[in-house]
Each structure stands twice: as C-alpha cells, then as structure tokens.
Amino acid sequence: MDKFIIRGGTPLEGSIRISGAKNSALPCMAAAILTEDEVVLENIPDVRDIETERRLLASMGAEVELGYGRAHHRTRIRCAVLSDPVAKYEIVKTMRASSLVLGPLVARTGLARVAMPGGCAIGGRPIDLHIKGLQAMGAEIVQEHGYLEARASRLRGAHIVFDKITVTGTEDLLMAAVLADGETVMENCAREPEVTDLAALLTTMGARIEGAGSATIRVQGAEKLHGGRHRINPDRIEAGTFLIAGAITGGDITLTGCNPLHLSSVLGKLRECGVSIETTTDTIRVRGSQALRAADISTEEYPGFPTDMQAQFMALATQAQGASVVTENIFENRFMHVQELIRMGANIRVDGRIAIVQGRSPLSAAAVMASDLRASASLVLAALVAEGETIIDRVYHIDRGYERIEEKLRGVGAKIRRIGNVFRDSEAPAAAAVQ
Ligand code: UD1
C-alpha cells in the first residue's frame, strides 16, 4: 500500500488549481442512468471514487468513457441498456455513495438491487430515508441476503418530508422523482451545492425542478429524459483543505478555479483565526499568520461549517493560540484523526461529540495511519508543520477523493513524496467505505 513521506516546516507558496467536486460528480454520473441517451460531464475529478463509480455503472451494462475525447476530465456515459441493475457488495463496500444508484435505477428500469452499505469508519451510515422516500413513491422494497430490492412499474409523485437532512438521500430521491408520474414535493432537503449541481444537470436533461438549493424541492415528473452536457462545480472541500495548508504553514497560496461562495463558513472561521483571505469570483488567496488564534466550530448542514472540513480544521487548531472547541453534529464517530494527531504532539481531549484542542502545540513527525478520507487530509496538514519526516500509511483513503494531492502540494513547495506500490482494489478493506 502507498505511503506519503512528508517533511514539515516549509511555508507553501504559489497557486493550486481546484478540481471538480467528487461529491457532485458521483450523483451526476448516477443521473446518466435516467436516460438511454448520452450524458457528457466536464470537470470530473481524477480520483478513485470516480473509477469505482465507472466500474459500478459498467457492471450494469452502461458504456462509460473516462477521459473522453482525449480531455482528461471529460466523461461520457451512455446507459442505452441496463442489463443488470445491481450494485454489488464488492463495489458498495468501498464506496457508500453507491446507494445513489437506487433511485435512478428503479425509476428507469422498474427494478434495483443494491447491496446494503453497512457501517463505516465514521459511524453507522443508514439509508432508511432513501428507502422511506421510495416507498412513499410506490416502490415495493424487500431486504434479504444483504441486498435491498426495489420494484415499481412506475414511481408516482409523493409528498416527502425528510426526518433528517441527508445529502445523498435528497439526491437519490430527486433522481427518482424526475421520472415519477406527477408532482413530488420534498421538504427538509439538503441545500448543499452538490444538490444544486445535480439539479442543473437533470434540468439540461429535460427534468422540471424548482427549489434546488432550498429546503423545499418540487419536481414535475416526466415520461422520459434525454441526454445532456454539464460542467461539475469546483470541489469546495479540496479547496478548503488547501486553504488550511496555506494557513497552517504560514504560507501564501492562491487557489484558482474555485467558488468562494460555497466556502463562506470556512472562510469566516479562517478569518476568525487571524488568517488573511482575499477572494475574486473564482480565486481565493490565503496568507497565514504567525499568530493564529483559536476558534470554535460546530459542524452543520450547508451553509454551516461542513463536517468534511472538521478534521482539517482540527489540525489547524493545534497551531492556534488558545482552546478551540470542535463539535461534530453530523456523524457519531468522526474523531478518528484525533489519536493520530495526539501521537504527533497535539493536545486534544474528546468527550462524546466534542473535542477540545488546546494550542499551540509544536508537532513532531511520527508514523501515522490514515483512517478515512478527510481524517487522512488532516494528517497531511499536520505533517506539513511537524518537525521531521512524517510517514502516513494507507493513503488509498486520500486517493478516493483528492486528485494527485502530493503533486499539487509539491507545486507550492511542500516536501512530500509517495512511496510503495500503486494501490490495487483487491487490497481495499471494507473500512474504506467513507463518504
Ligand atoms: C454526504 C457526503 C459526505 C458528507 C455528508 C454530510 C457524498 C457522496 N457524501 O454523505 O462527504 O460528509 O454528506 O455532509 O455526497 N442519515 C440517516 N438516514 C439516511 C441517510 C442519512 O439517518 O437514510 C444520517 C447519517 O447517518 C448522518 C446524517 O444523516 O448522520 C447525514 O448524512 P448524509 O447527509 O446522508 O451523508 P451522505 O449523503 O452519506
């Protein structure tokens, strides 16, 4: 398995281009199931989860070409025939977002068999709200042998109120609703930019959707959708991670091709910590401060502080003067990075969903282990300021969602290299199923 070796202590300087958002690309690829025509997606990130989704769609009979027309980040998908509408456990266990194919499959083919995702490193990840919504739309759902089987000759529009805000749940039911008979009204929806991105693609495919990006979404179902072409939003979590890389090393980095509007809560917290931030419509310049200040964060649904930035923020808090209180409200067990940060010299106390980070602690290099996608990113950030050479094992977690992170960091002066064999899928433990 690959490892990163990182020598800390260099302020990062230069510019980094932000890739397309993995969490937009995954539902947009699943949306191609809804039509027999071709769907072309631009700005698809070159990360492992995208390759996993390609395999998932291909295993059902879809034609998927990544890097289409010699454009590295363009993907062409054609689901003319879906001969095997099954999401197999071997794929679902490594990428929980595979459950995103449930809604579109049953809407298009009348049948979906999707392996139950099970738990993962950050806690139980139920999909009960996806199931309840599909049942409200008339699907018959049975669960046996670890699979969910959903059937409906045609889904019908329904009034759905989510008990809890769920991002992929909103996306999954949105994709089901666009082919349902009649109107669907969904309340308490996720307002994440990834939901809006998916709705934009569906609209180009002929869907009639109102309210995406707000708590209430209305859909007038159509008999059929046609193909479409869409450019994926920039990845706000990748951007946020590099902003912290600039801030934690006291560097000066400009991110290009990003959308500052999607990062308001993160930018606000960085400013509170004393970090200098300047934005244009599609760039963000971050300049670190010698005297970072502590700040409290509490993860919330969008537009609140994203849970996917909590681990990275905690790495920054170890370098800020004073105590930062970090409250994780979205997932029950998302402090896997804490023990590893403590091994590097951080002073962090966890009590249930709250972590108190007492800074500033000088960090020193250690051998540490990545446990999930964003936890791994926090270890990379800590290593960038640690004294000595940190070895991060199991970087396949980071490869799931960050495009060539070591090359991007090297481009701004970081001393980071990858060693080991290129990771093979057969080595992926089920615990890789995060996000
Ligand atoms: C998505 C993101 C992930 C991010 C998360 C929260 C993708 C591919 N992944 O994950 O990066 O961390 O949003 O912003 O977009 N829940 C239920 N029942 C359900 C569904 C969810 O109880 O049927 C709970 C979850 O356990 C969790 C909360 O709702 O506590 C939010 O989860 P959800 O928004 O669904 O996360 P994902 O969509 O899986």
Short mmCIF file of C-alpha atoms and ligand atoms in Angstrom, two decimals:
data_model
loop_
_atom_site.label_atom_id
_atom_site.label_comp_id
_atom_site.label_asym_id
_atom_site.label_seq_id
_atom_site.Cartn_x
_atom_site.Cartn_y
_atom_site.Cartn_z
CA MET A 1 0.00 0.00 0.00
CA ASP A 2 1.19 3.52 -0.75
CA LYS A 3 2.53 5.84 1.91
CA PHE A 4 3.29 9.54 1.97
CA ILE A 5 6.54 10.82 3.39
CA ILE A 6 6.26 14.47 4.35
CA ARG A 7 8.97 16.75 5.75
CA GLY A 8 7.33 19.64 7.55
CA GLY A 9 8.34 23.24 8.07
CA THR A 10 8.13 24.86 4.63
CA PRO A 11 5.70 27.77 4.14
CA LEU A 12 3.74 26.91 0.97
CA GLU A 13 3.72 29.48 -1.80
CA GLY A 14 2.23 29.56 -5.28
CA SER A 15 -1.04 28.61 -6.89
CA ILE A 16 -3.16 25.45 -6.99
CA ARG A 17 -5.92 24.66 -9.44
CA ILE A 18 -9.01 23.14 -7.81
CA SER A 19 -10.54 20.01 -9.36
CA GLY A 20 -14.19 19.19 -9.90
CA ALA A 21 -16.20 18.12 -6.85
CA LYS A 22 -16.22 14.38 -6.23
CA ASN A 23 -19.50 14.69 -4.33
CA SER A 24 -21.16 16.38 -7.33
CA ALA A 25 -19.59 14.08 -9.88
CA LEU A 26 -20.87 10.91 -8.17
CA PRO A 27 -24.61 11.78 -8.29
CA CYS A 28 -24.22 13.33 -11.76
CA MET A 29 -22.74 10.08 -13.07
CA ALA A 30 -25.63 8.17 -11.45
CA ALA A 31 -28.08 10.55 -13.18
CA ALA A 32 -26.96 9.14 -16.55
CA ILE A 33 -28.95 6.01 -15.60
CA LEU A 34 -32.12 8.06 -16.14
CA THR A 35 -31.76 8.24 -19.92
CA GLU A 36 -30.83 5.96 -22.81
CA ASP A 37 -29.05 8.93 -24.44
CA GLU A 38 -25.52 10.12 -23.90
CA VAL A 39 -24.57 12.27 -20.91
CA VAL A 40 -21.28 14.18 -21.08
CA LEU A 41 -19.77 15.56 -17.88
CA GLU A 42 -16.90 18.05 -17.79
CA ASN A 43 -14.54 18.72 -14.88
CA ILE A 44 -14.79 15.20 -13.46
CA PRO A 45 -12.00 14.76 -10.90
CA ASP A 46 -9.47 12.02 -11.43
CA VAL A 47 -9.98 10.27 -8.08
CA ARG A 48 -10.52 6.67 -7.08
CA ASP A 49 -14.23 7.03 -6.23
CA ILE A 50 -14.91 8.08 -9.82
CA GLU A 51 -13.19 4.96 -11.11
CA THR A 52 -15.30 2.95 -8.64
CA GLU A 53 -18.47 4.57 -9.99
CA ARG A 54 -17.32 3.83 -13.55
CA ARG A 55 -16.96 0.17 -12.61
CA LEU A 56 -20.37 0.21 -10.92
CA LEU A 57 -22.14 1.65 -13.97
CA ALA A 58 -20.20 -0.58 -16.38
CA SER A 59 -21.16 -3.67 -14.34
CA MET A 60 -24.81 -2.81 -15.03
CA GLY A 61 -24.28 -2.61 -18.78
CA ALA A 62 -23.52 1.13 -19.21
CA GLU A 63 -20.85 2.44 -21.56
CA VAL A 64 -18.61 4.78 -19.58
CA GLU A 65 -15.59 6.51 -21.03
CA LEU A 66 -13.45 8.48 -18.60
CA GLY A 67 -11.09 10.94 -20.30
CA TYR A 68 -13.45 11.11 -23.31
CA GLY A 69 -12.29 12.87 -26.49
CA ARG A 70 -8.74 12.99 -25.08
CA ALA A 71 -9.91 15.53 -22.49
CA HIS A 72 -8.64 14.13 -19.24
CA HIS A 73 -11.53 15.39 -17.11
CA ARG A 74 -14.40 14.75 -19.51
CA THR A 75 -16.60 11.68 -19.13
CA ARG A 76 -19.13 10.20 -21.50
CA ILE A 77 -21.79 7.84 -20.19
CA ARG A 78 -24.45 6.00 -22.15
CA CYS A 79 -26.92 3.75 -20.39
CA ALA A 80 -28.69 2.52 -23.55
CA VAL A 81 -29.36 -0.87 -21.97
CA LEU A 82 -29.05 -1.64 -18.27
CA SER A 83 -28.95 -5.41 -18.44
CA ASP A 84 -28.01 -5.97 -14.79
CA PRO A 85 -29.48 -3.29 -12.46
CA VAL A 86 -27.48 -4.47 -9.47
CA ALA A 87 -24.99 -2.60 -7.25
CA LYS A 88 -22.85 -5.42 -5.95
CA TYR A 89 -21.47 -5.57 -2.43
CA GLU A 90 -17.86 -5.72 -3.66
CA ILE A 91 -18.32 -2.19 -5.02
CA VAL A 92 -20.74 -0.74 -2.45
CA LYS A 93 -18.48 -1.72 0.45
CA THR A 94 -15.68 0.51 -0.85
CA MET A 95 -17.90 3.46 -1.71
CA ARG A 96 -21.03 4.09 0.27
CA ALA A 97 -22.27 6.65 -2.27
CA SER A 98 -23.09 3.64 -4.47
CA SER A 99 -26.54 3.78 -2.87
CA LEU A 100 -27.09 6.82 -5.16
CA VAL A 101 -27.99 4.42 -7.97
CA LEU A 102 -31.03 3.08 -6.08
CA GLY A 103 -33.46 5.88 -7.02
CA PRO A 104 -32.43 6.28 -10.68
CA LEU A 105 -32.36 2.51 -11.30
CA VAL A 106 -35.84 1.85 -10.00
CA ALA A 107 -37.15 4.94 -11.81
CA ARG A 108 -35.66 3.92 -15.15
CA THR A 109 -35.86 0.10 -15.13
CA GLY A 110 -38.53 -0.63 -12.50
CA LEU A 111 -36.04 -2.78 -10.58
CA ALA A 112 -32.96 -2.11 -8.47
CA ARG A 113 -30.87 -4.45 -6.36
CA VAL A 114 -28.40 -2.57 -4.22
CA ALA A 115 -26.16 -4.02 -1.52
CA MET A 116 -26.77 -2.53 1.93
CA PRO A 117 -23.81 -0.25 2.64
CA GLY A 118 -23.23 -1.26 6.27
CA GLY A 119 -21.28 0.92 8.71
CA CYS A 120 -18.04 2.66 8.07
CA ALA A 121 -15.16 4.30 9.87
CA ILE A 122 -17.18 7.37 10.86
CA GLY A 123 -20.16 5.51 12.27
CA GLY A 124 -23.39 3.89 11.16
CA ARG A 125 -24.48 5.11 7.74
CA PRO A 126 -28.16 4.15 7.39
CA ILE A 127 -30.11 4.67 4.16
CA ASP A 128 -33.54 4.37 5.79
CA LEU A 129 -34.57 7.80 4.49
CA HIS A 130 -33.83 6.80 0.88
CA ILE A 131 -35.98 3.70 1.45
CA LYS A 132 -38.87 5.54 3.09
CA GLY A 133 -38.95 8.08 0.27
CA LEU A 134 -39.03 5.43 -2.45
CA GLN A 135 -41.78 3.58 -0.59
CA ALA A 136 -43.80 6.80 -0.47
CA MET A 137 -43.37 6.92 -4.26
CA GLY A 138 -44.87 3.45 -4.54
CA ALA A 139 -41.79 1.22 -4.66
CA GLU A 140 -42.00 -2.23 -3.08
CA ILE A 141 -38.82 -2.79 -1.13
CA VAL A 142 -37.58 -6.03 0.35
CA GLN A 143 -34.33 -6.62 2.12
CA GLU A 144 -32.65 -10.02 2.00
CA HIS A 145 -29.17 -11.52 1.83
CA GLY A 146 -27.64 -8.08 2.46
CA TYR A 147 -29.37 -6.55 -0.58
CA LEU A 148 -32.27 -4.16 -1.00
CA GLU A 149 -34.55 -4.97 -3.86
CA ALA A 150 -36.81 -2.15 -5.02
CA ARG A 151 -39.55 -2.65 -7.62
CA ALA A 152 -42.11 -0.32 -9.17
CA SER A 153 -43.74 -0.47 -12.59
CA ARG A 154 -43.72 3.34 -12.43
CA LEU A 155 -42.96 5.51 -9.43
CA ARG A 156 -45.59 8.07 -8.58
CA GLY A 157 -45.13 11.59 -7.26
CA ALA A 158 -45.32 11.96 -3.48
CA HIS A 159 -45.03 14.40 -0.61
CA ILE A 160 -41.83 13.55 1.26
CA VAL A 161 -40.62 15.20 4.45
CA PHE A 162 -37.11 14.10 5.41
CA ASP A 163 -36.86 13.32 9.16
CA LYS A 164 -33.25 14.42 8.97
CA ILE A 165 -31.30 16.33 6.36
CA THR A 166 -29.46 13.93 4.09
CA VAL A 167 -27.34 14.92 1.11
CA THR A 168 -27.28 11.71 -0.90
CA GLY A 169 -30.84 10.93 0.29
CA THR A 170 -32.05 14.21 -1.26
CA GLU A 171 -30.10 13.46 -4.45
CA ASP A 172 -31.32 9.87 -4.69
CA LEU A 173 -35.00 10.81 -4.33
CA LEU A 174 -34.62 13.79 -6.65
CA MET A 175 -33.38 11.40 -9.34
CA ALA A 176 -36.32 9.10 -8.66
CA ALA A 177 -38.84 11.95 -8.76
CA VAL A 178 -37.83 13.27 -12.19
CA LEU A 179 -39.23 10.13 -13.86
CA ALA A 180 -42.18 9.63 -11.48
CA ASP A 181 -45.78 10.08 -12.52
CA GLY A 182 -46.96 13.50 -11.29
CA GLU A 183 -45.61 16.01 -8.81
CA THR A 184 -43.19 15.28 -5.97
CA VAL A 185 -42.67 17.76 -3.16
CA MET A 186 -39.68 17.14 -0.90
CA GLU A 187 -39.28 19.08 2.35
CA ASN A 188 -36.32 19.44 4.72
CA CYS A 189 -33.97 18.80 1.78
CA ALA A 190 -30.20 19.19 1.85
CA ARG A 191 -29.16 22.58 0.43
CA GLU A 192 -25.58 21.61 -0.42
CA PRO A 193 -24.14 22.98 -3.71
CA GLU A 194 -23.81 19.35 -4.84
CA VAL A 195 -27.63 19.01 -4.81
CA THR A 196 -27.91 22.18 -6.91
CA ASP A 197 -25.26 20.87 -9.30
CA LEU A 198 -27.20 17.63 -9.80
CA ALA A 199 -30.45 19.56 -10.33
CA ALA A 200 -28.72 21.67 -13.00
CA LEU A 201 -27.68 18.54 -14.90
CA LEU A 202 -31.16 17.00 -14.57
CA THR A 203 -32.68 20.21 -15.90
CA THR A 204 -30.48 20.08 -19.01
CA MET A 205 -31.76 16.50 -19.45
CA GLY A 206 -35.35 17.79 -19.54
CA ALA A 207 -36.36 17.47 -15.87
CA ARG A 208 -38.64 20.10 -14.32
CA ILE A 209 -37.29 21.03 -10.89
CA GLU A 210 -37.92 24.06 -8.69
CA GLY A 211 -36.26 25.00 -5.43
CA ALA A 212 -32.98 23.02 -5.57
CA GLY A 213 -30.64 24.67 -3.06
CA SER A 214 -33.55 25.45 -0.73
CA ALA A 215 -35.26 23.24 1.85
CA THR A 216 -38.24 22.51 -0.41
CA ILE A 217 -37.84 20.99 -3.86
CA ARG A 218 -40.75 20.50 -6.28
CA VAL A 219 -40.46 18.16 -9.24
CA GLN A 220 -42.90 17.60 -12.10
CA GLY A 221 -42.15 14.05 -13.25
CA ALA A 222 -41.51 13.33 -16.94
CA GLU A 223 -42.09 10.19 -19.05
CA LYS A 224 -38.56 10.31 -20.35
CA LEU A 225 -35.37 12.33 -20.06
CA HIS A 226 -32.87 12.98 -22.83
CA GLY A 227 -29.10 13.27 -22.78
CA GLY A 228 -27.24 16.34 -21.59
CA ARG A 229 -23.90 18.01 -21.04
CA HIS A 230 -22.84 19.60 -17.78
CA ARG A 231 -19.77 21.02 -16.07
CA ILE A 232 -19.22 19.87 -12.47
CA ASN A 233 -18.75 22.52 -9.75
CA PRO A 234 -15.32 23.00 -8.19
CA ASP A 235 -14.61 20.89 -5.11
CA ARG A 236 -15.20 23.09 -2.06
CA ILE A 237 -13.68 20.52 0.32
CA GLU A 238 -10.49 20.17 -1.72
CA ALA A 239 -10.31 23.98 -1.80
CA GLY A 240 -10.87 24.21 1.97
CA THR A 241 -8.13 21.65 2.60
CA PHE A 242 -5.58 23.65 0.57
CA LEU A 243 -6.64 26.87 2.31
CA ILE A 244 -5.71 25.25 5.60
CA ALA A 245 -2.42 24.05 4.08
CA GLY A 246 -1.63 27.69 3.31
CA ALA A 247 -2.77 28.89 6.72
CA ILE A 248 -1.07 26.23 8.83
CA THR A 249 2.32 26.65 7.15
CA GLY A 250 2.23 30.46 7.32
CA GLY A 251 2.34 30.45 3.52
CA ASP A 252 0.77 32.40 0.66
CA ILE A 253 -1.35 30.30 -1.72
CA THR A 254 -3.82 31.30 -4.41
CA LEU A 255 -6.46 28.76 -5.35
CA THR A 256 -7.82 29.05 -8.88
CA GLY A 257 -10.94 27.60 -10.47
CA CYS A 258 -12.84 27.55 -7.17
CA ASN A 259 -16.06 29.12 -5.93
CA PRO A 260 -15.62 31.21 -2.75
CA LEU A 261 -19.41 31.48 -2.33
CA HIS A 262 -19.52 27.77 -1.49
CA LEU A 263 -16.95 28.24 1.27
CA SER A 264 -18.41 31.13 3.26
CA SER A 265 -18.47 29.38 6.64
CA VAL A 266 -14.93 28.02 6.23
CA LEU A 267 -13.58 31.40 5.10
CA GLY A 268 -15.32 33.06 8.07
CA LYS A 269 -13.65 30.68 10.52
CA LEU A 270 -10.24 31.12 8.92
CA ARG A 271 -10.57 34.90 9.26
CA GLU A 272 -11.58 34.44 12.90
CA CYS A 273 -8.31 32.52 13.36
CA GLY A 274 -6.38 35.52 12.03
CA VAL A 275 -5.76 34.17 8.54
CA SER A 276 -5.84 36.69 5.69
CA ILE A 277 -8.28 35.77 2.90
CA GLU A 278 -8.89 37.63 -0.37
CA THR A 279 -11.39 36.43 -2.93
CA THR A 280 -12.43 37.11 -6.52
CA THR A 281 -15.28 35.29 -8.27
CA ASP A 282 -13.15 32.20 -8.83
CA THR A 283 -9.95 32.57 -6.81
CA ILE A 284 -9.06 32.63 -3.13
CA ARG A 285 -5.74 33.86 -1.78
CA VAL A 286 -4.80 32.70 1.69
CA ARG A 287 -1.93 34.10 3.74
CA GLY A 288 -1.07 32.51 7.06
CA SER A 289 -0.37 34.46 10.19
CA GLN A 290 2.46 33.98 12.66
CA ALA A 291 -0.11 34.24 15.47
CA LEU A 292 -3.07 32.00 14.70
CA ARG A 293 -5.95 32.37 17.16
CA ALA A 294 -8.21 29.59 18.44
CA ALA A 295 -11.82 29.43 17.17
CA ASP A 296 -14.75 27.12 17.88
CA ILE A 297 -16.53 25.19 15.15
CA SER A 298 -19.73 23.24 15.14
CA THR A 299 -20.46 21.14 12.07
CA GLU A 300 -23.83 21.74 10.42
CA GLU A 301 -25.58 21.08 7.17
CA TYR A 302 -24.84 23.60 4.39
CA PRO A 303 -24.40 26.55 4.62
CA GLY A 304 -22.99 25.72 8.08
CA PHE A 305 -19.45 24.52 8.71
CA PRO A 306 -19.03 21.25 6.74
CA THR A 307 -18.33 18.03 8.60
CA ASP A 308 -15.98 17.20 5.70
CA MET A 309 -13.71 20.07 6.88
CA GLN A 310 -13.78 19.25 10.59
CA ALA A 311 -10.66 17.06 10.70
CA GLN A 312 -8.62 19.53 8.66
CA PHE A 313 -9.73 22.43 10.87
CA MET A 314 -8.65 20.47 13.92
CA ALA A 315 -5.12 20.19 12.51
CA LEU A 316 -5.09 23.99 12.17
CA ALA A 317 -6.45 24.43 15.72
CA THR A 318 -3.40 22.58 17.10
CA GLN A 319 -1.32 25.51 15.80
CA ALA A 320 -3.59 28.29 17.12
CA GLN A 321 -3.10 30.08 20.43
CA GLY A 322 -5.78 29.03 22.97
CA ALA A 323 -8.53 26.42 23.21
CA SER A 324 -10.76 25.58 20.22
CA VAL A 325 -13.97 23.63 20.81
CA VAL A 326 -14.89 21.38 17.90
CA THR A 327 -18.42 19.93 17.92
CA GLU A 328 -19.33 17.22 15.42
CA ASN A 329 -23.09 17.18 14.88
CA ILE A 330 -23.43 15.19 11.66
CA PHE A 331 -21.65 11.89 12.27
CA GLU A 332 -21.38 9.96 15.52
CA ASN A 333 -17.79 8.83 15.29
CA ARG A 334 -15.83 11.31 13.28
CA PHE A 335 -12.81 11.84 15.51
CA MET A 336 -10.64 9.01 14.17
CA HIS A 337 -7.87 11.50 13.36
CA VAL A 338 -7.59 12.67 16.99
CA GLN A 339 -5.47 9.79 18.27
CA GLU A 340 -3.07 10.18 15.35
CA LEU A 341 -2.79 13.96 15.89
CA ILE A 342 -2.09 13.28 19.58
CA ARG A 343 0.72 10.93 18.54
CA MET A 344 2.22 13.89 16.67
CA GLY A 345 2.12 16.03 19.84
CA ALA A 346 -1.36 17.64 19.71
CA ASN A 347 -3.22 18.31 22.94
CA ILE A 348 -6.82 17.19 22.28
CA ARG A 349 -9.49 15.89 24.65
CA VAL A 350 -12.62 14.20 23.32
CA ASP A 351 -15.90 13.92 25.17
CA GLY A 352 -18.62 12.39 23.02
CA ARG A 353 -19.26 14.68 20.08
CA ILE A 354 -16.99 17.44 21.40
CA ALA A 355 -13.23 17.77 21.07
CA ILE A 356 -11.24 20.44 22.83
CA VAL A 357 -7.99 21.34 21.13
CA GLN A 358 -5.53 23.20 23.29
CA GLY A 359 -2.99 25.11 21.24
CA ARG A 360 -0.45 25.87 20.31
CA SER A 361 1.41 22.52 20.39
CA PRO A 362 4.60 22.04 18.46
CA LEU A 363 4.06 18.90 16.34
CA SER A 364 6.73 16.32 15.70
CA ALA A 365 6.87 13.77 12.92
CA ALA A 366 5.60 10.25 13.58
CA ALA A 367 4.41 7.19 11.71
CA VAL A 368 0.64 7.62 11.46
CA MET A 369 -2.22 5.85 9.76
CA ALA A 370 -4.96 7.31 7.58
CA SER A 371 -8.37 6.02 8.64
CA ASP A 372 -10.80 7.74 6.29
CA LEU A 373 -10.75 10.32 3.54
CA ARG A 374 -10.89 13.59 5.49
CA ALA A 375 -9.00 12.23 8.52
CA SER A 376 -6.13 11.46 6.15
CA ALA A 377 -6.19 15.02 4.87
CA SER A 378 -5.82 16.32 8.43
CA LEU A 379 -2.72 14.16 8.93
CA VAL A 380 -1.18 15.56 5.75
CA LEU A 381 -1.83 19.09 7.05
CA ALA A 382 -0.33 18.31 10.46
CA ALA A 383 2.70 16.75 8.78
CA LEU A 384 3.29 19.95 6.78
CA VAL A 385 4.14 21.77 10.04
CA ALA A 386 5.60 18.90 12.06
CA GLU A 387 9.27 18.85 12.79
CA GLY A 388 10.91 15.96 10.94
CA GLU A 389 9.63 13.36 8.48
CA THR A 390 6.10 12.02 8.94
CA ILE A 391 5.11 8.74 7.31
CA ILE A 392 1.39 8.41 6.55
CA ASP A 393 0.26 4.88 5.84
CA ARG A 394 -2.86 3.78 3.94
CA VAL A 395 -3.07 6.82 1.69
CA TYR A 396 -5.56 4.96 -0.52
CA HIS A 397 -8.15 6.70 1.65
CA ILE A 398 -6.95 10.10 0.44
CA ASP A 399 -6.79 8.91 -3.18
CA ARG A 400 -10.55 8.29 -3.01
CA GLY A 401 -11.27 11.99 -3.01
CA TYR A 402 -8.19 14.14 -3.70
CA GLU A 403 -6.75 14.38 -7.19
CA ARG A 404 -2.94 13.99 -7.13
CA ILE A 405 -2.73 15.79 -3.78
CA GLU A 406 1.01 15.22 -3.48
CA GLU A 407 1.69 16.77 -6.90
CA LYS A 408 -0.48 19.79 -6.11
CA LEU A 409 1.27 20.27 -2.77
CA ARG A 410 4.73 19.81 -4.31
CA GLY A 411 3.79 22.52 -6.81
CA VAL A 412 3.59 25.02 -3.93
CA GLY A 413 6.80 23.86 -2.31
CA ALA A 414 5.75 21.04 0.04
CA LYS A 415 8.27 18.28 0.65
CA ILE A 416 6.02 15.31 0.06
CA ARG A 417 6.58 12.08 -1.81
CA ARG A 418 4.69 8.87 -2.35
CA ILE A 419 6.29 5.51 -1.84
CA GLY A 420 5.07 1.96 -2.30
CA ASN A 421 3.15 0.13 -4.94
CA VAL A 422 0.21 1.64 -6.71
CA PHE A 423 -2.73 0.50 -4.62
CA ARG A 424 -4.79 -2.37 -6.03
CA ASP A 425 -8.55 -2.60 -5.47
CA SER A 426 -8.30 -6.09 -4.02
CA GLU A 427 -6.40 -4.62 -1.06
CA ALA A 428 -9.21 -2.24 -0.09
CA PRO A 429 -10.67 -3.20 3.27
CA ALA A 430 -14.39 -2.59 3.82
CA ALA A 431 -13.45 0.19 6.25
CA ALA A 432 -12.55 2.30 3.20
CA ALA A 433 -16.27 3.00 2.79
CA VAL A 434 -16.39 6.56 3.97
CA GLN A 435 -18.36 9.30 2.21
C1 UD1 B 1 -22.68 13.21 2.08
C2 UD1 B 1 -21.29 13.39 1.54
C3 UD1 B 1 -20.26 13.33 2.68
C4 UD1 B 1 -20.63 14.32 3.78
C5 UD1 B 1 -22.08 14.14 4.21
C6 UD1 B 1 -22.54 15.20 5.19
C7 UD1 B 1 -21.43 12.44 -0.68
C8 UD1 B 1 -21.06 11.35 -1.62
N1 UD1 B 1 -21.01 12.33 0.58
O1 UD1 B 1 -22.75 11.91 2.64
O2 UD1 B 1 -18.98 13.66 2.12
O3 UD1 B 1 -19.81 14.08 4.90
O4 UD1 B 1 -22.95 14.20 3.06
O5 UD1 B 1 -22.34 16.46 4.63
O6 UD1 B 1 -22.05 13.41 -1.07
N2 UD1 B 1 -28.83 9.56 7.70
C9 UD1 B 1 -29.84 8.79 8.20
N3 UD1 B 1 -30.62 8.08 7.30
C10 UD1 B 1 -30.41 8.14 5.96
C11 UD1 B 1 -29.36 8.96 5.47
C12 UD1 B 1 -28.59 9.66 6.37
O7 UD1 B 1 -30.04 8.70 9.41
O8 UD1 B 1 -31.15 7.49 5.20
C13 UD1 B 1 -27.98 10.33 8.66
C14 UD1 B 1 -26.50 9.94 8.59
O9 UD1 B 1 -26.23 8.82 9.40
C15 UD1 B 1 -25.83 11.19 9.10
C16 UD1 B 1 -26.73 12.30 8.55
O10 UD1 B 1 -27.98 11.69 8.25
O11 UD1 B 1 -25.83 11.24 10.49
C17 UD1 B 1 -26.22 12.99 7.33
O12 UD1 B 1 -25.85 12.01 6.38
P1 UD1 B 1 -25.95 12.28 4.82
O13 UD1 B 1 -26.17 13.72 4.55
O14 UD1 B 1 -26.90 11.29 4.23
O15 UD1 B 1 -24.50 11.89 4.35
P2 UD1 B 1 -24.16 11.28 2.95
O16 UD1 B 1 -25.16 11.78 1.96
O17 UD1 B 1 -23.94 9.82 3.07
#
